[in-house]
Short mmCIF file of C-alpha atoms in Angstrom, two decimals:
data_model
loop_
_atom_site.label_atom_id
_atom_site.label_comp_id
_atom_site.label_asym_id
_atom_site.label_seq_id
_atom_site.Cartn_x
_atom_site.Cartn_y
_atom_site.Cartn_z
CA UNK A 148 8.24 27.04 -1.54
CA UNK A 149 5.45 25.14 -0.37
CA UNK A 150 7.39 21.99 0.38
CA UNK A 151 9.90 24.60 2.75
CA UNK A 152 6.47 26.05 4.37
CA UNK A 153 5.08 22.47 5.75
CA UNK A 154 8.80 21.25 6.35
CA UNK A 155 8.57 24.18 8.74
CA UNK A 156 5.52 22.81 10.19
CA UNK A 157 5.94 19.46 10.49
CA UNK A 158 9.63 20.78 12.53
CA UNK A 159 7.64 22.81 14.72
CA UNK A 160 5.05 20.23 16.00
CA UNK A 161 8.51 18.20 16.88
CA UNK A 162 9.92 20.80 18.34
CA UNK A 163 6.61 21.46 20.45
CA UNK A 164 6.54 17.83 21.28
CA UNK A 165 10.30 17.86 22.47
CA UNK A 166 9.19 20.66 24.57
CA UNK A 167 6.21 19.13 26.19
CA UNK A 168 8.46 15.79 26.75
CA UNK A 169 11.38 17.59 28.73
CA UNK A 170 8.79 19.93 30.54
CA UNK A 171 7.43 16.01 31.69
CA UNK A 172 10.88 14.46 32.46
CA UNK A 173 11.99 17.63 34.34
CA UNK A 174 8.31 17.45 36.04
CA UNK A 175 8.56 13.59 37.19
CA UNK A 176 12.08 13.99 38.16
CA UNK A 177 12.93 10.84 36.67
CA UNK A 178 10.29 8.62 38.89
CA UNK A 179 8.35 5.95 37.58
CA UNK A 180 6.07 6.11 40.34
CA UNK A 181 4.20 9.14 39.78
CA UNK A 182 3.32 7.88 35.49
CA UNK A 183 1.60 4.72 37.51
CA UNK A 184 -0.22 6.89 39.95
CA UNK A 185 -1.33 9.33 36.65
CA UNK A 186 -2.13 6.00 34.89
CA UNK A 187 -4.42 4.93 37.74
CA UNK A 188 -6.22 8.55 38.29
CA UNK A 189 -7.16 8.38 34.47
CA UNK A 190 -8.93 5.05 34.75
CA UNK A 191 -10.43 5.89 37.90
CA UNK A 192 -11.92 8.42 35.94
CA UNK A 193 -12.65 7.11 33.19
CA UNK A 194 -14.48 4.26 35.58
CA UNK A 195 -16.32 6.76 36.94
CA UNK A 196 -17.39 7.77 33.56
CA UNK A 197 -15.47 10.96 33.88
CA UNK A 198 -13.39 12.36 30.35
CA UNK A 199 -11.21 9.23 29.54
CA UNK A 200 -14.12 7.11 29.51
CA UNK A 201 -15.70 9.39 27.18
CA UNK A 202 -13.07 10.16 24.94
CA UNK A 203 -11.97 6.10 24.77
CA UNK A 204 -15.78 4.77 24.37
CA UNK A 205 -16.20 7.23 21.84
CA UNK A 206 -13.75 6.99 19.23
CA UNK A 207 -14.79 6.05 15.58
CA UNK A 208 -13.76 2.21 15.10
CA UNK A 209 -11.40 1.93 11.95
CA UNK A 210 -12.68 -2.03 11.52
CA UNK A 211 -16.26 -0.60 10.50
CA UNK A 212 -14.61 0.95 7.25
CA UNK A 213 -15.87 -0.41 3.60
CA UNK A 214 -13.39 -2.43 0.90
CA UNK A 215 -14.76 -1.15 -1.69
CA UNK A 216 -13.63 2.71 -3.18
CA UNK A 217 -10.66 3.87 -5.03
CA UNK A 218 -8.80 2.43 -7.70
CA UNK A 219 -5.66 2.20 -5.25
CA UNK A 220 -7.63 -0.16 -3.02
CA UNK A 221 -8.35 2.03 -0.39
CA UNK A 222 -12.39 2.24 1.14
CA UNK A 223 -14.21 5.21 0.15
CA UNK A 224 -14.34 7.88 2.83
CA UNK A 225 -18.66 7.94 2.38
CA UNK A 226 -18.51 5.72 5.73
CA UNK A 227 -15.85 7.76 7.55
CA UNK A 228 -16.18 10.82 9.85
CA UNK A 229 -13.59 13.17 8.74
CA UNK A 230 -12.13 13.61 11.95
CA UNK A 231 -13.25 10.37 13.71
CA UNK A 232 -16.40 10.08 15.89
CA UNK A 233 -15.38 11.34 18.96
CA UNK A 234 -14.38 15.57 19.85
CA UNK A 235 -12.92 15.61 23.30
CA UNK A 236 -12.56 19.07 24.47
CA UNK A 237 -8.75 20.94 24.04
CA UNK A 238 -7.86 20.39 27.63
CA UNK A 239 -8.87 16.85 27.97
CA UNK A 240 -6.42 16.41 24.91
CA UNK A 241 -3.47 18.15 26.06
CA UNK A 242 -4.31 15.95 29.17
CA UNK A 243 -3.82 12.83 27.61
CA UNK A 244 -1.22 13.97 25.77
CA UNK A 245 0.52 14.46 28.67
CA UNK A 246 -0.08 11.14 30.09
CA UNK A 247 1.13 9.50 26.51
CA UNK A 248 4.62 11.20 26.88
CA UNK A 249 5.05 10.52 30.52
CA UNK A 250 4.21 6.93 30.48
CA UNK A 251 6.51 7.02 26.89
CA UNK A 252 9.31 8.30 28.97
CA UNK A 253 9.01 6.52 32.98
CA UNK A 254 8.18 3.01 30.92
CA UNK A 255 7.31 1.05 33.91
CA UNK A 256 7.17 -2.49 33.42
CA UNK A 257 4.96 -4.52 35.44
CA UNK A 258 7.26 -7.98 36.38
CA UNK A 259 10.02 -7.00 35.32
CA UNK A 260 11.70 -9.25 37.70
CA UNK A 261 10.48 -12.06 34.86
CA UNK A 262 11.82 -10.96 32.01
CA UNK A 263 15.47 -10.55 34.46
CA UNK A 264 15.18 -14.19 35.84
CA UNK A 265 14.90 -15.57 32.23
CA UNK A 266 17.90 -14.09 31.29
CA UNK A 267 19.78 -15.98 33.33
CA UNK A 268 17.69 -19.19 32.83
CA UNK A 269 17.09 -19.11 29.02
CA UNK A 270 20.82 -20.64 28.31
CA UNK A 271 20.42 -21.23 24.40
CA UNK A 272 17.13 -19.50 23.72
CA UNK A 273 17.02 -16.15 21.87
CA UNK A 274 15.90 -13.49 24.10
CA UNK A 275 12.74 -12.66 22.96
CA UNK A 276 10.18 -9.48 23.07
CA UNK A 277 6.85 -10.03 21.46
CA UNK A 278 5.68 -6.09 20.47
CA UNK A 279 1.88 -5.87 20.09
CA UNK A 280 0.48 -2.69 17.70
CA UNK A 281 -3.48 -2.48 20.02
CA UNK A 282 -6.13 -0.09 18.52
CA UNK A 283 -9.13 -0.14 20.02
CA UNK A 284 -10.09 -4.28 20.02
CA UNK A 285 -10.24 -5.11 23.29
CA UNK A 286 -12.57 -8.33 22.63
CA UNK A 287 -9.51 -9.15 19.91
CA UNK A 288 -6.40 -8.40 22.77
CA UNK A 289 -8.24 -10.35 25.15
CA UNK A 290 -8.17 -13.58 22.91
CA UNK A 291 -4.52 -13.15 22.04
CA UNK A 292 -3.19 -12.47 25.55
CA UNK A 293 -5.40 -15.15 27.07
CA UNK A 294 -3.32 -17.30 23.92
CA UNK A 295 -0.19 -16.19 25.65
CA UNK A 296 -1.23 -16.88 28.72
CA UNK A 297 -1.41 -20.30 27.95
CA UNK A 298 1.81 -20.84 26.50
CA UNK A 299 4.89 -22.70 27.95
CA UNK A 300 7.43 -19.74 27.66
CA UNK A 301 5.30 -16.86 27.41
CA UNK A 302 7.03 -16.05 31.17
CA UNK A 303 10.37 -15.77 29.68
CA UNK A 304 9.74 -12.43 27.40
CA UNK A 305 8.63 -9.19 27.66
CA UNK A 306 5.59 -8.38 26.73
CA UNK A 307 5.17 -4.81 24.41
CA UNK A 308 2.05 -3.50 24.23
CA UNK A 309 1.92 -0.21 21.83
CA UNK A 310 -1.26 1.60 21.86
CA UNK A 311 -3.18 4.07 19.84
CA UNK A 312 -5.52 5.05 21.59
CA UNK A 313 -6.10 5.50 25.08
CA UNK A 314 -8.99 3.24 26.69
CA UNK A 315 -9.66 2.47 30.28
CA UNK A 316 -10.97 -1.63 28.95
CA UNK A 317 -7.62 -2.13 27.27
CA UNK A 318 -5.68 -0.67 30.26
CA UNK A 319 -7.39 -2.77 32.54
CA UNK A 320 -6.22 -5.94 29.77
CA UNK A 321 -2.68 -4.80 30.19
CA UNK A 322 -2.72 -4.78 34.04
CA UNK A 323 -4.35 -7.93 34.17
CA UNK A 324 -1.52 -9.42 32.60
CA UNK A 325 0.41 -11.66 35.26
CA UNK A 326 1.89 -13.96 33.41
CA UNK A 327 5.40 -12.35 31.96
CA UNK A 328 7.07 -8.65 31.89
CA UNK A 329 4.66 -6.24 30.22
CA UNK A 330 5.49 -2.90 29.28
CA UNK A 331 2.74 -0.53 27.78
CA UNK A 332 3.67 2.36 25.12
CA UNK A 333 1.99 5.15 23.16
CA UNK A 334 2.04 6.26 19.67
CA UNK A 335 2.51 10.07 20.43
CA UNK A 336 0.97 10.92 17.11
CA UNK A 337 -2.93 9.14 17.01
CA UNK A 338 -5.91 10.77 15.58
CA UNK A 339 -7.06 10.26 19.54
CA UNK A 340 -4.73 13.57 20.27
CA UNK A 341 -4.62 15.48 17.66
CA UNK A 342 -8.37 15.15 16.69
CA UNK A 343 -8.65 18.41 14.41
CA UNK A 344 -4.80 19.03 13.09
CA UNK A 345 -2.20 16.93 11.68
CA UNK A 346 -1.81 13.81 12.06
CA UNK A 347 -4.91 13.95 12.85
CA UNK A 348 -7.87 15.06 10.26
CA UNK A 349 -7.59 19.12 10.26
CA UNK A 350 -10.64 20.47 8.63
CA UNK A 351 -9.24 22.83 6.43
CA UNK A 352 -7.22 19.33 4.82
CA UNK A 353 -8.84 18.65 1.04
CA UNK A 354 -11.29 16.26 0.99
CA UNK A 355 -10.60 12.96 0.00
CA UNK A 356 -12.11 13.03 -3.53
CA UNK A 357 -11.93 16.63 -4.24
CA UNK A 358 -10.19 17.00 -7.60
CA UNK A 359 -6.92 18.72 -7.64
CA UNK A 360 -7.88 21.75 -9.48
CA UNK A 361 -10.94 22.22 -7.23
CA UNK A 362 -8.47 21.67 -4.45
CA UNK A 363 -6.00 24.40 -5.46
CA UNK A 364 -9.01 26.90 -6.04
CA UNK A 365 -10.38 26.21 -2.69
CA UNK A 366 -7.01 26.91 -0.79
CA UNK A 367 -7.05 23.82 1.39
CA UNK A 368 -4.00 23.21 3.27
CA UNK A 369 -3.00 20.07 0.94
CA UNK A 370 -4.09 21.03 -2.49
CA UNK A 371 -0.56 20.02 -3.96
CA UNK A 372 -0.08 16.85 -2.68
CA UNK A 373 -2.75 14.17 -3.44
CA UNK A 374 -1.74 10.62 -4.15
CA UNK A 375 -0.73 8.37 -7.02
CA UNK A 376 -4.71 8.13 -7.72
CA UNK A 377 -5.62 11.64 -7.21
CA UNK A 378 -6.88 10.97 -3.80
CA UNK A 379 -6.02 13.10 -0.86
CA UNK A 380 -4.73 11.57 2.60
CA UNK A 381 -7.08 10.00 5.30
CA UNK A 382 -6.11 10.07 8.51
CA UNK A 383 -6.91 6.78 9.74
CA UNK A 384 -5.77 4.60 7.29
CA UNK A 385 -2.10 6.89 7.46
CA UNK A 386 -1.82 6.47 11.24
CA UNK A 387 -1.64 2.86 10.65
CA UNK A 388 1.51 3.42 8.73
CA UNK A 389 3.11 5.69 11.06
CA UNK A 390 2.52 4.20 14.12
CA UNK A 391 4.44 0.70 13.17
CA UNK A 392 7.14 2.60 11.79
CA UNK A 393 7.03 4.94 15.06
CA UNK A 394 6.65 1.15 17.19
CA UNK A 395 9.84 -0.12 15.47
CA UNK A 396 12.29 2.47 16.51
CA UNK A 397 10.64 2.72 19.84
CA UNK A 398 11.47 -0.87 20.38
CA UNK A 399 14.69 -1.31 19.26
CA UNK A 400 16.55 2.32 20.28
CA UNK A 401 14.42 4.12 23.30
CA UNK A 402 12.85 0.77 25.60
CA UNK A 403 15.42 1.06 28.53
CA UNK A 404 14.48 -2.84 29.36
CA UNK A 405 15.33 -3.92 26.32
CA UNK A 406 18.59 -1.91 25.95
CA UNK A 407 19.35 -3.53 29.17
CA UNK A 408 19.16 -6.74 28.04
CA UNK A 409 18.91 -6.21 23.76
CA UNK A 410 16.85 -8.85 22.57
CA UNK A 411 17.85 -11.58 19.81
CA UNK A 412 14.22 -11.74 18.60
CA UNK A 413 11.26 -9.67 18.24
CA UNK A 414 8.42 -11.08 17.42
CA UNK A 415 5.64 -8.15 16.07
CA UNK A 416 2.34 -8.97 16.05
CA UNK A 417 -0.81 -7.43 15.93
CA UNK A 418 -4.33 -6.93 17.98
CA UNK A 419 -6.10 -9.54 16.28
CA UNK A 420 -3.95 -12.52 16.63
CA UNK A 421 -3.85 -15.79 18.13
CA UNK A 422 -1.04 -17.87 19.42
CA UNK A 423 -0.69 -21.58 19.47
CA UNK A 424 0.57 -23.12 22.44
CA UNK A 425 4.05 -24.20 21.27
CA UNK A 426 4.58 -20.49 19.64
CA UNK A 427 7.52 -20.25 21.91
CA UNK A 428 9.07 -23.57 21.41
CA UNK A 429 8.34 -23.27 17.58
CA UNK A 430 10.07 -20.11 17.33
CA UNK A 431 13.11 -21.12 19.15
CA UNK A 432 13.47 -24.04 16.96
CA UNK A 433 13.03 -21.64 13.94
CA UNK A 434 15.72 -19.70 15.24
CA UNK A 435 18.21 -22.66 15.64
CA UNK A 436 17.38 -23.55 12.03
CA UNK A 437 18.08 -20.60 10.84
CA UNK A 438 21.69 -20.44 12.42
CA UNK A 439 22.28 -23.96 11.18
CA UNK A 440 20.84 -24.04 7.86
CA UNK A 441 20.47 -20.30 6.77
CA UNK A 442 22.29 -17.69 8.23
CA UNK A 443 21.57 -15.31 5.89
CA UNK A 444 17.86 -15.59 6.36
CA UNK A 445 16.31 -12.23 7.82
CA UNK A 446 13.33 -13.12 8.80
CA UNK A 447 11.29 -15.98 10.54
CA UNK A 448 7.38 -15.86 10.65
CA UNK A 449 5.20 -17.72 12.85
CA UNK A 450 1.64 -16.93 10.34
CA UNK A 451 -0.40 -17.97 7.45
CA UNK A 452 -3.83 -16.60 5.82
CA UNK A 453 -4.14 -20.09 4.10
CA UNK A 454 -6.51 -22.64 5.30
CA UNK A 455 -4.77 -24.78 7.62
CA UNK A 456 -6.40 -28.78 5.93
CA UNK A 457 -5.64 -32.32 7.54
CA UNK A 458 -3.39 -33.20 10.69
CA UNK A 459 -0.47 -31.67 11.32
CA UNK A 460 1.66 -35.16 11.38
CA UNK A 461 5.18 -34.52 10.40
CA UNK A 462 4.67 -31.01 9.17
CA UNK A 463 4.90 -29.68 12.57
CA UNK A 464 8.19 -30.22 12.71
CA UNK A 465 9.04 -28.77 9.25
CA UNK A 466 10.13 -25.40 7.72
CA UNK A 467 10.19 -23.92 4.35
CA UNK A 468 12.56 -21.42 2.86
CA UNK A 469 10.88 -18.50 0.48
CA UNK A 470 11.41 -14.88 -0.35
CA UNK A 471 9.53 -12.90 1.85
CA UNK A 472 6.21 -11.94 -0.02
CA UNK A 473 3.79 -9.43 2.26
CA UNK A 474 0.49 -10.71 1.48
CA UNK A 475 2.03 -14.39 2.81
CA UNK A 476 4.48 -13.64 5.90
CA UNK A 477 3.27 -10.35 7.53
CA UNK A 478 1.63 -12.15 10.07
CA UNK A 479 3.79 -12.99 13.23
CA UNK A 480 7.16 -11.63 11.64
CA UNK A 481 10.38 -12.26 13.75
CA UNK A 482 13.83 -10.76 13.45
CA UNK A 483 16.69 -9.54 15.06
CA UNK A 484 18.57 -6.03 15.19
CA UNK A 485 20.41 -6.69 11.72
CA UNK A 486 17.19 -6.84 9.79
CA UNK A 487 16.12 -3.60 11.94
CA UNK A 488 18.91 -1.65 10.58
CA UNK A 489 18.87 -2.33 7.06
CA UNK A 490 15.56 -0.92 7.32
CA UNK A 491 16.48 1.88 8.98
CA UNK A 492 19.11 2.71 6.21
CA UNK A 493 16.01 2.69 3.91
CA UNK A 494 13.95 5.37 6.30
CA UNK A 495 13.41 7.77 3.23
CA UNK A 496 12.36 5.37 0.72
CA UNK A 497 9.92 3.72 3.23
CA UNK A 498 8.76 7.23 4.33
CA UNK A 499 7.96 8.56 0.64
CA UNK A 500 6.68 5.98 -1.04
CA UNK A 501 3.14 5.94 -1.80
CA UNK A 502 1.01 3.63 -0.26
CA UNK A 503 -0.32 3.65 3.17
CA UNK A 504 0.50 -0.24 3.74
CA UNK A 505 3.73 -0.69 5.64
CA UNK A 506 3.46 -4.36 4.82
CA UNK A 507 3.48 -3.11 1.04
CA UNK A 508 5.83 -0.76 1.65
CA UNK A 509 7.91 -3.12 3.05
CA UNK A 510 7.58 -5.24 0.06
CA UNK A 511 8.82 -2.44 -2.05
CA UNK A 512 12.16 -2.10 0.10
CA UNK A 513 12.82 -5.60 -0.80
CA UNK A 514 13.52 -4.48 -4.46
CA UNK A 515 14.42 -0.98 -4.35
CA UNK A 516 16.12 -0.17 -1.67
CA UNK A 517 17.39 -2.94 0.65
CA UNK A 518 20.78 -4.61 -0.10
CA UNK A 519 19.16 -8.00 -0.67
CA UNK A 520 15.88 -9.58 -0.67
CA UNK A 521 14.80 -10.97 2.24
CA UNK A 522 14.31 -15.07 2.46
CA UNK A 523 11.96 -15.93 5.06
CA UNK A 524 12.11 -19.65 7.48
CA UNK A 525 8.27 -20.40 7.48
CA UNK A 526 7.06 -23.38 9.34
CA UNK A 527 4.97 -26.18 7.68
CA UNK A 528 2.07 -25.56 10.29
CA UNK A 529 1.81 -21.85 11.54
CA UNK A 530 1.86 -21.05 15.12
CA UNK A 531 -0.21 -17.45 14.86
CA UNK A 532 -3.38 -17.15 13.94
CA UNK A 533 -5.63 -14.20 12.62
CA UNK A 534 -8.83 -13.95 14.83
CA UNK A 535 -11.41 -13.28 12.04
CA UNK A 536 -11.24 -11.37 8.62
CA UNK A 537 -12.87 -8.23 9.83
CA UNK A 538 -11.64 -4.70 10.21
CA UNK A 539 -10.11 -1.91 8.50
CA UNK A 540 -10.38 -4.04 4.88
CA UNK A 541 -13.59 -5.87 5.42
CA UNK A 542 -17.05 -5.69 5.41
CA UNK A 543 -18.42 -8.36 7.72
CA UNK A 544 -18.50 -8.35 11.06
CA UNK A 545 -15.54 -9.36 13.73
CA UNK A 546 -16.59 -12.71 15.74
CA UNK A 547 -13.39 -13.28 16.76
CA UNK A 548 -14.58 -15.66 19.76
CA UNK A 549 -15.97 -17.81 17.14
CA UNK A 550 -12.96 -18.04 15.23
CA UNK A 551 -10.66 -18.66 18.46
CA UNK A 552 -13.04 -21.84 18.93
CA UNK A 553 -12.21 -23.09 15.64
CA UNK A 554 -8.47 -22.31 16.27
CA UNK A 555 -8.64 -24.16 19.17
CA UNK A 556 -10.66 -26.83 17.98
CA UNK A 557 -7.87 -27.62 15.16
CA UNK A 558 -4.88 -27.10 18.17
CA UNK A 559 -6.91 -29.60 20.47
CA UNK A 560 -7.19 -32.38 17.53
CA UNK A 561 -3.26 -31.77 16.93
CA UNK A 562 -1.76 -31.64 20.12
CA UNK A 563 0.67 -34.74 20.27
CA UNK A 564 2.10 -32.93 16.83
CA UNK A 565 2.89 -30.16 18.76
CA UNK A 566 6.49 -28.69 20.85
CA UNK A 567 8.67 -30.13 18.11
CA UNK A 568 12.24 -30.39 19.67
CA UNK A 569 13.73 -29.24 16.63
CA UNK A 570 12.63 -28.13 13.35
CA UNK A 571 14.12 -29.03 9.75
CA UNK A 572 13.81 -27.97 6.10
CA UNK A 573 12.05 -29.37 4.10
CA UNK A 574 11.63 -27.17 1.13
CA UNK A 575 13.40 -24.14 -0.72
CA UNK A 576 11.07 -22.22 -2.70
CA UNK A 577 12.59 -20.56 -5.75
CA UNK A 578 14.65 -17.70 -4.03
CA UNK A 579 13.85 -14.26 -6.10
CA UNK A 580 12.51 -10.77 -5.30
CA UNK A 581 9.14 -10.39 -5.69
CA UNK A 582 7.85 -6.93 -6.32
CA UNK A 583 4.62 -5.22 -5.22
CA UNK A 584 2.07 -6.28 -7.61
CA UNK A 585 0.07 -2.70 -7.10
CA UNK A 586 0.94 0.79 -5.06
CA UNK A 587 -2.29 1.41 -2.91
CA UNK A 588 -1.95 5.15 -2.63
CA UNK A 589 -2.91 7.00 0.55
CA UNK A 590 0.32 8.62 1.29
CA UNK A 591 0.91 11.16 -0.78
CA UNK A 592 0.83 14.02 1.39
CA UNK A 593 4.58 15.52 2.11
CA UNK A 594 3.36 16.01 6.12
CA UNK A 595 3.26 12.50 6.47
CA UNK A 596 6.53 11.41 4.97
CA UNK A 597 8.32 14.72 6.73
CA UNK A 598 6.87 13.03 10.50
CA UNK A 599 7.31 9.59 8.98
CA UNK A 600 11.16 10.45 8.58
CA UNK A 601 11.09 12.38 11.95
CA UNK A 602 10.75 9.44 14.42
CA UNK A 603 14.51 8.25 14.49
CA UNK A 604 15.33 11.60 15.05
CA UNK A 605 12.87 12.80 17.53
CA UNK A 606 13.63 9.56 19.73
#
């Protein structure tokens, strides 16, 4: 019965949602114009230090959380507002909302005209779309598009910035962007608006640590439905979850541009990495490796967490073959429309299972539910960087200036090595599925695997 009760929940915020989106499409007409000139009033505002300012400045950062806590590696909530930092008032919500669905559904892409000319330039290449998950780093997005920037190639794809939280500074990023096609999206579901109800944190939810016996005496709205650990759902470490599963069918079903002209390669990354210069190059090389050498390889990825030692030489021309392992290769993943829907034949099982990880999660589709395990074309020297080990699962702070320096530093001291004009293999790993050594919990709760398993539909 109580499964039925929040099905019927979770279906009517959708339906509300589908409401408030055609009310908006039947309200712009169609126009892109009139999202811009919205777009523009709210960061005018918020410049002024009118509501968005507020509401942006004020959010509760997700990087400031603890590592240490639960047994299913999740931070204890002691450092964690229940429901965030920040309490705009109910019509400066349903404002933004608003503005969310309207951009969602106009999409106006600044230079388009770029991402068009390559098309017909690019004879060879892979289309490409690099997709960008932004919270609320700008000092981290400014690094990585100033990376891009940079990079021979970075005019011939369209940029995909997907937001979770609306904030005048990383607006002002995205318009700045010259360079190539951008196109900025929304994840329609942040804590940022719904601050006091699902997804958000709604204060009649249990308490994290509250027992489940206590939690069934006290009546609160998820009493039944803690996780693998006993530990009931947080919002912010869920909306991580949901809003790169929500970014992936976004992409690849409901971005006009890109359904115009379907990519061969995206390319996701996230707010706090760093590109090398020959990304681009590297990448296309990858790709013609892989259509050579390994057809059947699903992914390519462009990252490494280990130490990068010594010249790059004649690595930088090199590539390894391995079974996709998330702790290794979730760092500038690539892949095409095939790997896309094999996942989205596994919707359910990635919606259910219980840990609030989609990296992990991932990792468990590789054994249990996807027809094969993926293999993975990794080059010798990686071309994406992480900008510091701060944030959601660390305790120090973020200088992710510093750490570009060093980046840069070891680019600078390598630079003949770089824009191989082709890459080879030079190593095959033993190929075999690797499972997830541990299930990290924090997605228990049936709300989030109902919305979770909403987003194909609801596009």
């Amino acid at each position: 019965m109580r499964l039925r009760i929040y099905k019927r929940k979770v279906v009517a915020l959708l339906l509300a949602l589908g409401a408030a989106a055609c009310a908006l499409a039947l309200w712009g007409g169609g126009g892109g114009g009139s999202a811009v000139e919205a777009a523009g009033g709210e960061e005018e505002a918020a410049a002024a230090g009118g509501p968005a300012s507020s509401s942006s400045s004020s959010l509760s950062a997700a990087s400031s959380s603890s590592s240490s806590g639960s047994p299913g590696g999740r931070p204890s909530n002691a450092s964690w507002s229940p429901a965030g930092a920040w309490s705009p008032s109910e019509n400066e919500t349903l404002r933004l909302r608003s503005l969310v669905y309207r951009l969602n559904f106009d999409q106006p892409v600044r230079q388009e005209a770029l991402w068009t000319a390559a098309g017909a330039a690019a004879a060879g290449e892979a289309a490409l779309a690099v997709v960008v998950q932004v919270h609320e780093r700008p000092e981290h997005l400014r690094l990585l598009l100033a990376s891009l920037r940079r990079a021979p190639g970075a005019e011939k794809v369209l940029l995909v910035l997907s937001h979770d939280v609306w904030s005048a500074e990383l607006n002002a990023l995205a318009a700045a962007v010259d360079f190539c096609a951008v196109l900025q999206v929304f994840f329609p579901f942040s804590r940022q608006l719904y601050p006091a109800e699902f997804p958000g944190s709604d204060p009649r939810d249990c308490p994290r640590d509250l027992g489940r016996a206590a939690a069934l005496r006290r009546g609160c709205l998820n009493a039944r439905y803690p996780d693998a650990f006993g530990h009931y759902r947080e919002a912010a470490f869920a909306q991580t979850k949901h809003h790169w599963w929500w970014k992936l069918h976004f992409v690849w079903e409901r971005v006009r541009a890109l359904r115009r002209r379907p990519p061969a390669l995206v390319l996701f990354l996230e707010e706090d990495h760093y590109l090398a210069p020959d990304f681009y190059a590297a990448l296309q090389a990858l790709w013609a490796l892989r259509r050579r050498d390994c057809p059947d390889c699903q992914l390519l990825s462009l990252g490494s967490y280990a130490a990068v030692r010594g010249g790059f030489g004649a690595r930088a021309d090199k590539a390894e073959l391995k079974p996709w392992k998330s702790t290794e290769h979730n760092m500038g993943m690539a892949f095409g429309r095939d790997a896309y829907e094999e996942l989205l034949a596994c919707a359910d099982a990635f919606c259910t299972y219980d840990d609030y990880n989609w990296d992990w999660t991932l990792q468990h589709l590789t054994v249990r539910c996807l027809p094969r395990f993926w293999k993975v074309l990794v080059p010798e020297v990686p071309r994406v960087f992480h900008t510091g080990d701060c944030g959601m699962h660390h305790r120090q702070a973020c200088r992710p200036a510093a750490q570009a320096a060093k980046i840069d530093a070891l680019l600078e001291a390598n630079r003949r090595h770089l824009f191989p004009a082709a890459m080879s293999l030079a190593k095959r790993h033993a190929l075999a599925p690797v499972s997830p050594h541990v299930k990290n919990g924090g997605w228990g709760d049936i709300r989030d695997h109902e919305l979770c398993k909403s987003y194909r539909r609801l596009q």
